[in-house]
Coordinates of C-alpha atoms in Angstrom, one line a residue:
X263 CA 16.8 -27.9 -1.3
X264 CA 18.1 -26.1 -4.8
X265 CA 17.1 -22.3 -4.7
X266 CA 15.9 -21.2 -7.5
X267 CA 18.5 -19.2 -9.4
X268 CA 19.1 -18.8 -13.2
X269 CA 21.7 -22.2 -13.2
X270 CA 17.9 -24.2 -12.3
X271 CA 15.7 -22.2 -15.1
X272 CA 16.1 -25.3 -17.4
X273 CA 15.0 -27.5 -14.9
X274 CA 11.4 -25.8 -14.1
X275 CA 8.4 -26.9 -15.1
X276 CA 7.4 -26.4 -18.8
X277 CA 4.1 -24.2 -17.5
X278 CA 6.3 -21.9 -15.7
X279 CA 6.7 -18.6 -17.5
X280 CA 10.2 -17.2 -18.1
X281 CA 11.3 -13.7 -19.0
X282 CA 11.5 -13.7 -22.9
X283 CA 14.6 -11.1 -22.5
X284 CA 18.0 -11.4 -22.2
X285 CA 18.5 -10.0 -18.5
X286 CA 22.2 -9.2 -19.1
X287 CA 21.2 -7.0 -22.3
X288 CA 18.6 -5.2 -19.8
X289 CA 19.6 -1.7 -18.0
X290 CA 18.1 -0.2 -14.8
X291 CA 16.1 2.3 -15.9
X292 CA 14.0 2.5 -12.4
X293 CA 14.7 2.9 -8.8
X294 CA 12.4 1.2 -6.3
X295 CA 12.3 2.5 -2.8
X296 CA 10.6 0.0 -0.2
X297 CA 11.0 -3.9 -2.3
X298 CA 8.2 -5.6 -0.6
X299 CA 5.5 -8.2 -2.0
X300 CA 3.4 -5.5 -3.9
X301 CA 6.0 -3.9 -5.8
X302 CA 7.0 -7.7 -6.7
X303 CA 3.9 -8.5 -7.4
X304 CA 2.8 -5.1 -8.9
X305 CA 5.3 -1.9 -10.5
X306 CA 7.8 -5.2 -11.5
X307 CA 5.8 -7.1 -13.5
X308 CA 4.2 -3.7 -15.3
X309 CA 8.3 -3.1 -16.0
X310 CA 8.9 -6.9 -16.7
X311 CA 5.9 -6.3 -19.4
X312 CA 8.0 -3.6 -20.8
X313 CA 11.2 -5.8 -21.3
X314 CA 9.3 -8.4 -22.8
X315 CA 8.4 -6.2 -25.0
X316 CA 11.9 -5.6 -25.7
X317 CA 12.2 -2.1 -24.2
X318 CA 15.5 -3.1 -22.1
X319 CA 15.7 -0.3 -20.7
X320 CA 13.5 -0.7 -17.5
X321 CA 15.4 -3.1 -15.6
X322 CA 14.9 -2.6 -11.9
X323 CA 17.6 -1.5 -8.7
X324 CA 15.6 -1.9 -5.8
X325 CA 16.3 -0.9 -2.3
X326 CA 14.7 -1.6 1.3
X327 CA 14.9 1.1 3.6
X328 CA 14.9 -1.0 6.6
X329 CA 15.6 -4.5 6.5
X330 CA 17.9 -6.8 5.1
X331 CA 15.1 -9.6 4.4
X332 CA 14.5 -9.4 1.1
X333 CA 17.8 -8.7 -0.2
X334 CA 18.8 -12.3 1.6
X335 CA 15.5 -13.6 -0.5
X336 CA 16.3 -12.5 -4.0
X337 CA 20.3 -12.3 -4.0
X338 CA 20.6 -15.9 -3.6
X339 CA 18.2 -16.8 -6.5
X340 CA 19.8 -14.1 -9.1
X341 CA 17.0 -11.7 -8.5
X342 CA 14.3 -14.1 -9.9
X343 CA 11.4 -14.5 -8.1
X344 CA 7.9 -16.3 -9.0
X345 CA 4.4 -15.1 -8.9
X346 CA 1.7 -17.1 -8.7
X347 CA -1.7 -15.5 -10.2
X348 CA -4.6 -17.6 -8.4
X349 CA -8.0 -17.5 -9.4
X350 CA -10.5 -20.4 -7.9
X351 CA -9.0 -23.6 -9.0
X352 CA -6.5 -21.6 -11.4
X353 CA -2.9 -20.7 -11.1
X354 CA -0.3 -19.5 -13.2
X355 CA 3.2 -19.6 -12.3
X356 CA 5.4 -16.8 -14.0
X357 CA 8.8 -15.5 -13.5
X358 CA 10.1 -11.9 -12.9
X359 CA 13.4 -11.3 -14.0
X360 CA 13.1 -7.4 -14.2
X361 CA 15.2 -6.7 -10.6
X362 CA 18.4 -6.7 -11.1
X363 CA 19.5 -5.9 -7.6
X364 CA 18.5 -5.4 -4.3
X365 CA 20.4 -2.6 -2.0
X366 CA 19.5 -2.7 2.0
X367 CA 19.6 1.2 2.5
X368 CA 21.4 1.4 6.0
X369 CA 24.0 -0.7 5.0
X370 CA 25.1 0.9 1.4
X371 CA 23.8 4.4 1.4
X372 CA 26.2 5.6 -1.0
X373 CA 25.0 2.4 -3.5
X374 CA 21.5 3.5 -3.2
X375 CA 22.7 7.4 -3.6
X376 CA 25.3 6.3 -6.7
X377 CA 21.8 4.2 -8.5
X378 CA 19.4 7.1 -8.0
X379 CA 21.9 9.7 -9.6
X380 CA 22.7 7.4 -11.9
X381 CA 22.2 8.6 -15.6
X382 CA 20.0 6.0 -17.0
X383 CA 17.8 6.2 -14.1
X384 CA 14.8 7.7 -15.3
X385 CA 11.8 6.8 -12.7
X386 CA 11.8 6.1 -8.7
X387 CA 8.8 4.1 -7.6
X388 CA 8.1 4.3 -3.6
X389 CA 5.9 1.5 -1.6
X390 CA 7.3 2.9 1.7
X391 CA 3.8 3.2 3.6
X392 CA 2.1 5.5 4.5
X393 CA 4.2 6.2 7.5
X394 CA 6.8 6.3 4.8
X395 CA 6.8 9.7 3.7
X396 CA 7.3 11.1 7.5
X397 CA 4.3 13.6 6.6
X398 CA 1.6 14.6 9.4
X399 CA -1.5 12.9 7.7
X400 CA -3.9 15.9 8.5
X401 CA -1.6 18.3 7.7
X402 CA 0.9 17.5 5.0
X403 CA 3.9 18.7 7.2
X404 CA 6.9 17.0 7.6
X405 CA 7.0 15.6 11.1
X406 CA 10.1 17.3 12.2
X407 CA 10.0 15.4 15.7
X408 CA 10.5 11.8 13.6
X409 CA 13.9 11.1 14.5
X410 CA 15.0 9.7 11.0
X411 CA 13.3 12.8 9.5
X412 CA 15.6 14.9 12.1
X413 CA 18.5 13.3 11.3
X414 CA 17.8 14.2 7.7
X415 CA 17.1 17.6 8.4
X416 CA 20.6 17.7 9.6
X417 CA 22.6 16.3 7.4
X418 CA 22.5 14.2 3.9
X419 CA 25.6 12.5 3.8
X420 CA 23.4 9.0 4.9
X421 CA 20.2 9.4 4.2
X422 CA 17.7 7.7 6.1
X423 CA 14.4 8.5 5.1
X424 CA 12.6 8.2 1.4
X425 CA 12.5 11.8 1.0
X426 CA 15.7 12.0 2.1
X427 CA 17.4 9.5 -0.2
X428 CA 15.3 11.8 -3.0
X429 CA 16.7 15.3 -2.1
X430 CA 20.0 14.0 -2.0
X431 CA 20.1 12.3 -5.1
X432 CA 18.2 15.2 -7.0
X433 CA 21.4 17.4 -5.3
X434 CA 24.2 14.8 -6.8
X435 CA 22.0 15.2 -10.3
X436 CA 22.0 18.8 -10.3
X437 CA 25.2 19.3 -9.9
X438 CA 26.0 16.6 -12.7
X439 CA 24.0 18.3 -15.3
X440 CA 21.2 15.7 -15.2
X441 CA 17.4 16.2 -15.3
X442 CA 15.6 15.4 -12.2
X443 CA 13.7 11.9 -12.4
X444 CA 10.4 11.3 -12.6
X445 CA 9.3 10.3 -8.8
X446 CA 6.0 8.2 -8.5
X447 CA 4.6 7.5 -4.9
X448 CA 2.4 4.1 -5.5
X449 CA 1.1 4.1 -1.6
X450 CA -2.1 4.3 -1.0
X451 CA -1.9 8.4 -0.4
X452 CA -4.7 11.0 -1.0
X453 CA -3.1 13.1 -3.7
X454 CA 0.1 10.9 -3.1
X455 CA 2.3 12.8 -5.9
X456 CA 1.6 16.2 -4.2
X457 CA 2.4 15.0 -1.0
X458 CA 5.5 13.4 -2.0
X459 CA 6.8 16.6 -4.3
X460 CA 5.5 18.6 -1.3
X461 CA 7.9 16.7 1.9
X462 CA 10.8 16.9 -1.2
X463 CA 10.9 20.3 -2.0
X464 CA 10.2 21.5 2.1
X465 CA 13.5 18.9 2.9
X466 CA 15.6 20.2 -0.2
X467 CA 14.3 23.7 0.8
X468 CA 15.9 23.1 4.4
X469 CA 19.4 22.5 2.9
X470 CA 19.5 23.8 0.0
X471 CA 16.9 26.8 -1.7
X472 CA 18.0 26.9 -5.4
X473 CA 18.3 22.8 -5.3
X474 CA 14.5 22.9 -4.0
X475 CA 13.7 25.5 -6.6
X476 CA 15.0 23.1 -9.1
X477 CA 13.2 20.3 -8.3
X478 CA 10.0 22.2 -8.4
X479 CA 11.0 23.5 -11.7
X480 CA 12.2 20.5 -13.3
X481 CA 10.7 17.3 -11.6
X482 CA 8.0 15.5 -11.7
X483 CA 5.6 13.6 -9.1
X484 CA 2.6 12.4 -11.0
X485 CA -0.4 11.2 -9.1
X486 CA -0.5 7.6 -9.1
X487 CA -3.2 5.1 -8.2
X488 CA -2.3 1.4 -7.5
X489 CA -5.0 -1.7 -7.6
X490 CA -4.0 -5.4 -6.7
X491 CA -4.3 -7.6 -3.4
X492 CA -1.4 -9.3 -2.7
X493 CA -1.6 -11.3 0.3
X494 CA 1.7 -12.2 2.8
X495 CA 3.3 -15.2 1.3
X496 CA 3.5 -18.1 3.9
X497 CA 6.1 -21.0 4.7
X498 CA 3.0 -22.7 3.4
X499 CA 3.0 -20.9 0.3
X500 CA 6.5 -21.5 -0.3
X501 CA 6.4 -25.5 0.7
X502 CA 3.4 -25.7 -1.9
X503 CA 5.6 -23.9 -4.9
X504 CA 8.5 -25.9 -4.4
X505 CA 6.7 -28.7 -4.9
X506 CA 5.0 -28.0 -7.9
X507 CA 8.2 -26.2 -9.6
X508 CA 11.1 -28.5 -7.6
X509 CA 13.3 -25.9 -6.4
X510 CA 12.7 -23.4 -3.4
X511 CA 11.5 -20.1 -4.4
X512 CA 11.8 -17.8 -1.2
X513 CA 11.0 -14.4 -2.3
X514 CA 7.9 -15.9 -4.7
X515 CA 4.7 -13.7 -4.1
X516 CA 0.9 -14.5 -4.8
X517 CA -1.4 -12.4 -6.2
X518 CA -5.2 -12.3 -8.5
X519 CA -5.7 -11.7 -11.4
X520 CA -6.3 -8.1 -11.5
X521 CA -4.1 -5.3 -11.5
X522 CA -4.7 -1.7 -12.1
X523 CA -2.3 1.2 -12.1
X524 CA -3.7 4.7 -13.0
X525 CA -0.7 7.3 -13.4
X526 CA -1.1 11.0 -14.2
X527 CA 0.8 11.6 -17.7
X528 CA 3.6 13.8 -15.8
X529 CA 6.8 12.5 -16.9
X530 CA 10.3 14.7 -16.8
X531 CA 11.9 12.4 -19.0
X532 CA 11.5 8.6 -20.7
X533 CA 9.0 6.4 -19.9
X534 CA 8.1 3.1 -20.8
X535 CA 5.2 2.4 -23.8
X536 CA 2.8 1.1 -20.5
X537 CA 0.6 -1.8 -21.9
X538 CA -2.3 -3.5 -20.0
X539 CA -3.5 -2.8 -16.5
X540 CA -1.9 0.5 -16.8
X541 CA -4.1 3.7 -17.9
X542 CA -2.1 7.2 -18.2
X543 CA -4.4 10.1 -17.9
X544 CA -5.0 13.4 -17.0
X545 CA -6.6 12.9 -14.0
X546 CA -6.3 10.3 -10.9
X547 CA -8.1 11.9 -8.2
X548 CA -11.4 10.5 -9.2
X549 CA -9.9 7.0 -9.6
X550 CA -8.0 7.4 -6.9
X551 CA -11.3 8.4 -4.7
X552 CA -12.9 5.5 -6.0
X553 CA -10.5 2.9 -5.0
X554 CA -9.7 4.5 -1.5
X555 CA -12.9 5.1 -0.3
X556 CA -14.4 1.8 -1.8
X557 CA -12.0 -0.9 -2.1
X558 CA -9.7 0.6 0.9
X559 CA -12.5 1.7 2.9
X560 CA -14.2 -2.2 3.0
X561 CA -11.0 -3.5 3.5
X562 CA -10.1 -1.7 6.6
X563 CA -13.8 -2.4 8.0
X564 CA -13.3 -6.2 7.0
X565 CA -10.2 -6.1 8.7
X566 CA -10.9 -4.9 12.1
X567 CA -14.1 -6.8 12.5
X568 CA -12.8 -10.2 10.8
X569 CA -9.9 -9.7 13.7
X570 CA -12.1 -8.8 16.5
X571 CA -13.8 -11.8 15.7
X572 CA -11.2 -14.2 15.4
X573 CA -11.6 -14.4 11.8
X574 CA -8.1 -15.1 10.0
X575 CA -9.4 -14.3 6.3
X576 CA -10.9 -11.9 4.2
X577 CA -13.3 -14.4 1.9
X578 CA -13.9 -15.9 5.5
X579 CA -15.2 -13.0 7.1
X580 CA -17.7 -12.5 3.7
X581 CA -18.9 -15.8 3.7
X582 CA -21.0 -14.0 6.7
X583 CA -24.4 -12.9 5.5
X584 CA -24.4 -9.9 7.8
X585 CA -21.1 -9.1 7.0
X586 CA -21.8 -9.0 3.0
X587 CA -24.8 -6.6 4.2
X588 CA -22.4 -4.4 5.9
X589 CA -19.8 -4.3 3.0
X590 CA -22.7 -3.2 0.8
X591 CA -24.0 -0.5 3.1
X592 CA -20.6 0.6 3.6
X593 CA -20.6 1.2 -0.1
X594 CA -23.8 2.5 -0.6
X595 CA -22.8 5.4 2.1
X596 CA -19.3 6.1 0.1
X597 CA -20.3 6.0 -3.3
X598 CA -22.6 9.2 -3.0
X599 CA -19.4 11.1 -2.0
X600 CA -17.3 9.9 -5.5
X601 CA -17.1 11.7 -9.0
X602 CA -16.3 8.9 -10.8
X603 CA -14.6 9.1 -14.2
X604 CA -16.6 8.4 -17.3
X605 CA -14.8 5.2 -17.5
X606 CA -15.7 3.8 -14.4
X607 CA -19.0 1.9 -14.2
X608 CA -19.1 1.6 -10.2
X609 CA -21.7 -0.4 -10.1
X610 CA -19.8 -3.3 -12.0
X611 CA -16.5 -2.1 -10.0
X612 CA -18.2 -2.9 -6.5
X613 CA -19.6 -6.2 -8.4
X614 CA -16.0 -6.9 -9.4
X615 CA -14.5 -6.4 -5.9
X616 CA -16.7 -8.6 -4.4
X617 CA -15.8 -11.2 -6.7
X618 CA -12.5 -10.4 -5.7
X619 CA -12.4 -10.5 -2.0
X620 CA -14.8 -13.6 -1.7
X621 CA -11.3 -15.3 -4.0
X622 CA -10.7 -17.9 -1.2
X623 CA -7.2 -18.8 -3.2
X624 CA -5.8 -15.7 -2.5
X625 CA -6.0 -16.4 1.8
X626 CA -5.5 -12.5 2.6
X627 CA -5.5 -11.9 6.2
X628 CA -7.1 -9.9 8.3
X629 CA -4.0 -8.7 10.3
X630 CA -2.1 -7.5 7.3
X631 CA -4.6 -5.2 6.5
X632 CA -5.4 -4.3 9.9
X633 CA -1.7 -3.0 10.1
X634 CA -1.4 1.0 10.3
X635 CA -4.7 2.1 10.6
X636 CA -4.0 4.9 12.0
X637 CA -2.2 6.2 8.9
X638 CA -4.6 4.7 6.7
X639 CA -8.2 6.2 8.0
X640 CA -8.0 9.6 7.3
X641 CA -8.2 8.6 3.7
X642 CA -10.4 5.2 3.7
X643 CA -13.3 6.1 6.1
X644 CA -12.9 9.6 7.6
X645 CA -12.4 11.6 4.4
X646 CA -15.6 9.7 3.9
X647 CA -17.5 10.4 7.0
X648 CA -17.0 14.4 6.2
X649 CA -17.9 14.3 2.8
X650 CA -20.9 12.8 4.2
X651 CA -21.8 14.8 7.7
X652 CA -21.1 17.6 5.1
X653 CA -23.9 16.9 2.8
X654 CA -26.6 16.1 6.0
X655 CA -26.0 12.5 4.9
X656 CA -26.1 9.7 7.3
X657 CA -23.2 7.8 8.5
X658 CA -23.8 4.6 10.3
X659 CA -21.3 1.9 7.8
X660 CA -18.4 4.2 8.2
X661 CA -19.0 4.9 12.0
X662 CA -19.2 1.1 12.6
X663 CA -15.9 0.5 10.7
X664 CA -14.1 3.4 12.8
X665 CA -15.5 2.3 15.9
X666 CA -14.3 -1.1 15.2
X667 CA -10.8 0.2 14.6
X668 CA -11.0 1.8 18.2
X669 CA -11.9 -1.4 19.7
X670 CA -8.8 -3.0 17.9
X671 CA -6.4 -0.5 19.4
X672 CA -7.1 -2.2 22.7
X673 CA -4.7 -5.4 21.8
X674 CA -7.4 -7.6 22.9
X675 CA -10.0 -9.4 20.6
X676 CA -13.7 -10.9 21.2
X677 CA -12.4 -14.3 22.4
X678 CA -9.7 -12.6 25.3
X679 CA -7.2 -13.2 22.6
X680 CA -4.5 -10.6 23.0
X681 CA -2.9 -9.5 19.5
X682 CA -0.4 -6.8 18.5
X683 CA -1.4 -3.5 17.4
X684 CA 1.4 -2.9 14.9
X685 CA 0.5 1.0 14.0
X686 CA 3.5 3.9 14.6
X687 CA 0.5 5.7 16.8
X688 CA -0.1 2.2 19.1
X689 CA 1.5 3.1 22.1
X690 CA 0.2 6.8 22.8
X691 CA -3.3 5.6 21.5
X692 CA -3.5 2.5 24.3
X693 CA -2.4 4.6 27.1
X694 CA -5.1 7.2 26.2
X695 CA -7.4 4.0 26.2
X696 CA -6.7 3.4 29.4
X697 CA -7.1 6.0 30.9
X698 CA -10.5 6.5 29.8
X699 CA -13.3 4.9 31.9
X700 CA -16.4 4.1 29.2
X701 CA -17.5 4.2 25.7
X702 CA -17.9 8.2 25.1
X703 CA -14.5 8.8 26.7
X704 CA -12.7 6.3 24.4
X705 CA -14.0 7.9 21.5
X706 CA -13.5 11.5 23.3
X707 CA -9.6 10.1 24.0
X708 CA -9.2 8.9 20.2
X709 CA -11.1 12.2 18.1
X710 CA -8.2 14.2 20.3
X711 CA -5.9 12.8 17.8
X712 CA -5.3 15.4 15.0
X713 CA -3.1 13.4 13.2
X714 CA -5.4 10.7 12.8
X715 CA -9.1 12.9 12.8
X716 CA -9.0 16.3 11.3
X717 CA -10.1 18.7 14.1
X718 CA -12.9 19.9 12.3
X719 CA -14.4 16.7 11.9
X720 CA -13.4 15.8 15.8
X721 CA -16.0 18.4 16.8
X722 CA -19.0 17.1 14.9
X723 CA -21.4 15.9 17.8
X724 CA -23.1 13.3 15.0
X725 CA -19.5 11.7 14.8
X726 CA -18.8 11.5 18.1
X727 CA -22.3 10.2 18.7
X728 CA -22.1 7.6 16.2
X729 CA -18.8 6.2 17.3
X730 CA -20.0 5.6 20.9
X731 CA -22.9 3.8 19.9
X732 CA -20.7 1.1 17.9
X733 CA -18.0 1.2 20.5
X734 CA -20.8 0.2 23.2
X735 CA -22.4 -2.3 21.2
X736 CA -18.8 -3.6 20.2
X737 CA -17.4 -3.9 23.7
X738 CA -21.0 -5.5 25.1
X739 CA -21.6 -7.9 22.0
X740 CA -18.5 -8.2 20.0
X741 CA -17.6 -8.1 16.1
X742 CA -20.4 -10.3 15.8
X743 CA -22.9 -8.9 17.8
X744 CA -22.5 -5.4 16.2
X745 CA -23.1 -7.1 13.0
X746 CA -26.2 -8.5 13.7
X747 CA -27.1 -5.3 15.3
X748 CA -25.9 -3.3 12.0
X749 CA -28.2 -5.9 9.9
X750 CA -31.4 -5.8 11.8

């Protein structure tokens, strides 16, 4: 079958949207660390928006860290890729022309190095994971034990770590007589610019003092929140859109309609003229909150119980009655802990997510979101839980959501389905499993975890309480059983 490739653009489908730029009149603007379906599907198109506009200077040089995958996706198709917007029935087809290249980090650091330090790069965008930023979650330390990390901490030359790649391109800038770039972390972080300017400036500080003086002097790392599901694209997915468009489109992604990016107007130098789905303001921590701990928070819950149960979907899961319930209580708990901006009318935000995950077009899957949880709860449910222990509030949603998260650690699911717990913490957390004999001493085995539950927290006796409970009824009745239980 004919990839798709910019030789086959005359051949598509008069419905399918093409860039209305030149691409060979575009510059690269913007470094992307970690290419992967939600920076396609996301940061690219806001860029894309930009040269349509006919700003041409945002064209994009993006680089995976790890693998060569989507480099051997794009490269063949000229860097053009499809999304397809579904809604219901609805779906657009457009096309992204705004990266220009792909870079697979272990195999051309000096290419990744040489585009970062180039002069008419202006911003790096990171989707790198949580995990990512090699940062203790409870304390905001580098992890100096990581071995990537260590091997940074030794010596630039190859990079192999996102803050890594950053100090040593800030160094090769410095000493050019360039300004820093403006860095913007779009992972789903607490305070994700301050962490990332913080594990910067420590690692720059390490090899260099005046270059990590610099970069706090001179950079920037605006806080940054990020809003749009984009589900795993299938072979399904793929076999469908070559059909409709007649030639095979392997790095295509599929998204909803919405998308929401709320950046903290902290800029070192140029940026693009940001149209819609993009707010610059003063402040993202409320927004940020909000999304996190309602959005990210149901998610996660949805996740663990939806795979505990054998449930492959997230509209699936909600087409449960009791599981709608629990969403909503869920919400009710978190949204007494938020400080919503002015702008944001929560109630029609939770009515609007709803909408959203009940979008059976969209097919997101359990598993994907179930991946990482330990990196992701501090943020999504336990930040939560202490807001809300802190205020003598109850705490039964959250602790069902946790303690469901606990059950999925032990690989097996309520049908004797075994499934892979793909989380960088996995291994040490089943073996402390294991050892453990009963419900209390799970949860005692898992709150000894200080980079997953702040130690403060750990030694509430309501948490610890609560958690038990859910784990018992979870291990006795299942997903299933705990949400009837959780109804009644």
């Amino acid at each position: 079958m004919t990839r798709l490739s910019l030789q086959t653009l005359a051949d598509l489908p008069a419905d399918v949207i093409r860039p209305a730029y030149d691409r060979s009149a575009m510059t690269c603007g913007v470094v992307h660390l970690g290419i992967g379906a939600f920076h396609r599907a996301h940061q690219a198109v806001v860029f894309d928006d930009a040269l349509n506009a006919g700003d041409m200077r945002w064209g994009i040089i993006a680089a995976s860290l790890r693998s060569p995958s989507v480099r051997d996706q794009m490269a063949p198709q000229d860097g053009l890729y499809t999304m397809l917007v579904r809604d219901g029935a609805a779906e657009q087809a457009r096309l992204i022309g705004a990266v220009q290249q792909v870079i697979v980090a272990p195999e051309e650091p000096q290419a990744l190095l040489a585009a970062l330090a180039s002069p008419d790069t202006h911003i790096v965008t990171l989707t790198v994971t949580e995990k990512g930023y090699k940062l203790d979650p409870a304390t905001g330390a580098l992890i100096e034990s990581d071995p990537q990390l260590a091997a940074d901490l030794a010596s630039l030359e190859s990079p192999q770590t996102a803050p890594g790649y950053l100090v040593a391109a800030l160094a090769l800038r410095k000493a050019a007589g360039l300004q820093p770039f403006t860095a913007i972390s779009c992972d789903n972080l607490p305070h994700n610019g301050t962490r990332l300017r913080a594990a910067v400036i420590a690692l720059a500080h390490r090899h260099d003092p005046a270059l990590a003086d610099w970069i706090a002097a001179e950079g920037a790392f605006p806080e940054t929140m990020v809003d749009r599901i984009v589900p795993a694209t299938t072979a399904d997915d793929i076999e469908a859109l070559t059909r409709r468009i007649g030639v095979e489109d392997q790095a295509m992604v599929k998204t909803e309609p919405f998308i929401q990016w709320v950046i903290e107007d902290s800029f070192c130098g140029p940026r693009p003229d940001f149209g819609a789905g993009v707010q610059v303001t003063a402040a993202v921590a409320p927004w940020e909150e909000a999304k996190l701990r309602l959005l990210n928070g149901a998610h996660s819950g949805i996740a663990y119980l939806g795979g505990l149960a054998g449930i492959d979907h997230v509209h699936e899961v909600l087409a449960l009655p009791e599981a709608r319930h629990f969403v909503e209580s869920l919400w009710d708990e978190a949204e007494t802990t938020l400080s919503p901006p002015a702008e944001l009318d929560v109630a029609a935000y939770r009515r609007d997510l709803m909408a959203r995950f009940d979008n059976p077009t969209l097919k997101h899957r359990t598993r994907q979101i179930a991946m990482d949880g330990s990196q992701k709860l501090p943020q999504r449910l336990l930040a939560t839980i202490a807001a809300r222990l802190a205020a003598g509030q109850g705490i039964d949603a959250l602790a069902l959501a946790v303690a469901t998260w606990v059950r999925w650690q032990a690989g097996l699911d309520d049908l004797g389905q075994s499934h892979q717990v793909d989380d960088p913490l996995a291994a040490p957390i089943a073996e402390a499993l294991a050892q453990a004999t009963d419900p209390e001493s799970r949860v005692a085995a898992i709150l000894a975890f200080d980079a997953v539950v702040p130690p403060e927290l750990a030694c509430n006796p309501l948490l610890a309480e609560a958690l038990t409970r859910w784990l018992t009824i979870l291990e006795t009745q299942g997903a299933r059983g705990a949400l009837a239980a959780f109804r009644q």
